[in-house]
Amino acid sequence: MTRPDAVSPPEPRSVGELADRLQRPGAVAQVLPRLSLPHLQVAEALAALASPTRNALAELLGRLDEERVRGLDSALRSLADHALVWPDDEGLLRMVAPLRQAWDAPLGLDPPLRQLLKDTTSDELRRMLGALGIKSGGTKQQRLADLVEHHGDRRRIAELVARAPVATRKLLERRARTASERSEFIVFGAPGIDSEPGARWALERGLLVQDRRGYGTARMPAEVALALRGPGWRAPFEPAPPDVPVMLVTPAEVDREATAAAMAFGAHAASVLTVCAASPPTRLKSGGIGSRELSRISKAARCGDAVVRMVFETAYATGLLARDGDRVSAAEGYDAWAQQEPAEQFAVLLQAWRTLQLTPGQARDEDGKLLPVLAGTPPCGGCLQAREGLLTAAARLPVGQGVKSHVDLGPLVAWHRPLADPLPQDSTPFATVIREAELLGVLARGTLSPIGTALLSARPDDDAETLAAACRRLLPAATASARFGADLTAVVTGTPAARLATLLDSVADRESGGTAWVWRFSPGTVRRALDAGRTPGAIEADLAAVAVETLPQPLAYLIHDTARGHGRVRIAPAACVLHSEEPALLTELAAHRGLAQLGLRHLAPTVLVSRTSLDKTLAALRAAGYAPVAETADGAVRIEKAQGHRAVAPVPSPRLSGGLSRRRKTDGRTAEAPATADLRALATRLKTAPPDSPQPDPYNGLPFDSDTEEIIAGYARQLSLSDVRQLAHAVNEGQPVTIEYVAASGSRTVRTLSELDLDPPYLYAWCHLRNDERVFTLSRIHDVMPG
């Protein structure tokens, strides 16, 4: 199904509107995955500070040498460029609220004291100050300010804890070292924090703060935790990427390796898509292409499983492949793509790989089970960021140097994109995406190739000319000629042109591909071309037109020898055969105008063949006044017995009841239902139906009415059997339906849907509420009603 293009939001009309948009959670969520490790570390440290100034930030990050100072300034500038952090007039570093909320407990710290005590009463603050021996003013604001000032002095906190009881000191030191300890849920009536040894002393002095109602785990103010962690504790800060072993590489070596990889991938992609165009793979009932079909295509195209998966995902994303019922077939754009030069073909797939919201080389899930291809997996932003991190990391390597092993690129990817998702199948971090880049020629000799550089600089809204130009510089043009050998082979060096590949595929079998392609001729392959209507002279002339030299005699002999035996036996289609010892009678039947619709044709003077079935031919001859008899398969005369009539059963078949006016699909068959129904007669028939004839229940081991019902029932666990059948009927018949849907947030909505397209575990449909196409998860559908 064609997805509608995403609608870009309108441009902001004022600076205020722009600022409002930049501070929304959605805007921050788009920026965070693209930040490198030091940017996130600085942002997390700022979120943990009560008074976030640059000096306080520098102190929290530890001793800063010249390199670390430059790294801190660079991180702050980058955060400011993304409108995430900026200084105010008072010297404080301000942060957008959604960024501060990105960490539940930044640096393992609870909120600052002022935030924890915002709901505390003035009398409770007075008691805390009294326990600390501090005299304060009479207002709540003054008391809170005095308490915050006291706890902000690390020396005072260290001295206070040193005087605390042993049990209290151990409790506070343990809480300061570990991350924030919060209960997953609250058990009402359970003993609170004040029941722990030494906790009461800390609660009375504000070293621990508990909810006023006594629920939940007590929190330690960030100022207290930082003071107890000691003067030597610093927040993690890695301004420079990790050091990795490198080696010297020359541009010629990089170009040579990238060219070989890109040519091989482009050739394999053409082979895979050719196989799919000739024999479309069948989709699984659960969606996607399974391992059996992948193995078949991999064997036919002579390439590995990883390449096949990459070709499928990139070709589907660019519209070269499309779902066609229960198969995946070549789409309308495939023919135009196949006529392009290899560089243009490769650039289309390469750009699609860059923007894929998944890692196509992922073959196994967390449990080690094989994954199908084109299974409609949800978009994975972390997979896209892993690819972006790899390109960025490779681009930042020194000129003329590459990593010694692809394993060394993993830490660099993690530094440039900490929020990228590693795959469970990878024994080393990001091994799959690195291998994909090597197969495409994006990485060569441990560094970024010219193709990779062009891919990194290209943007999705560009016309891809920059990328195509880089591919043309490295990839040679398609070869339009072949060398034919006396051993009945044809060899094409480089990538064959589309016309040449089509010609050779029609006359020979493809044996290998890559930097050199080999086809082999045989009597069977030549016979295949003759069966397609080609003449031996035309075949020889077409091959001679693309041959580098004169066609070898063995090939010419093979073509003409095969043609001499071609068609010596002919097979005619016939639904039935008529024979008689009277040739004149058969001639009369063949010339009879009233029997023309039977399609009678002479094979011999005493034999006619008919395009019409035996029973219909028999009835037509009898209606025309003849008296034929039918024969059985062994030549005996068929004895015809009169068939008695029987009354129709009073109870209608469950699958055809309901007075439907459309054809209903059931396991690939159709049943015609009455266009109209007498409601009174229907009610009478239902009332008189036997009480002990319940509907079959598939959940008790009986079969479903259709495959669609079985698939929906397997995913939509919230639906009853009747709802499953109603939804399956709407999918099969293309009818609208109304559903009750529970979103991920828990909100319930009622949606009317049409143009249903089942792609488990999702249902694509046109939503009348949103007036747009939407994707619904089957497991979140809780009720189904007629549309």
CSV table of C-alpha atoms in Angstrom, one decimal, residues 24 398 506 563:
chain,number,residue,atom,x,y,z
A,24,ARG,CA,8.5,20.8,23.2
A,398,PRO,CA,42.9,11.3,10.3
A,506,SER,CA,16.8,-15.8,-22.4
A,563,ALA,CA,16.1,-26.1,-33.7
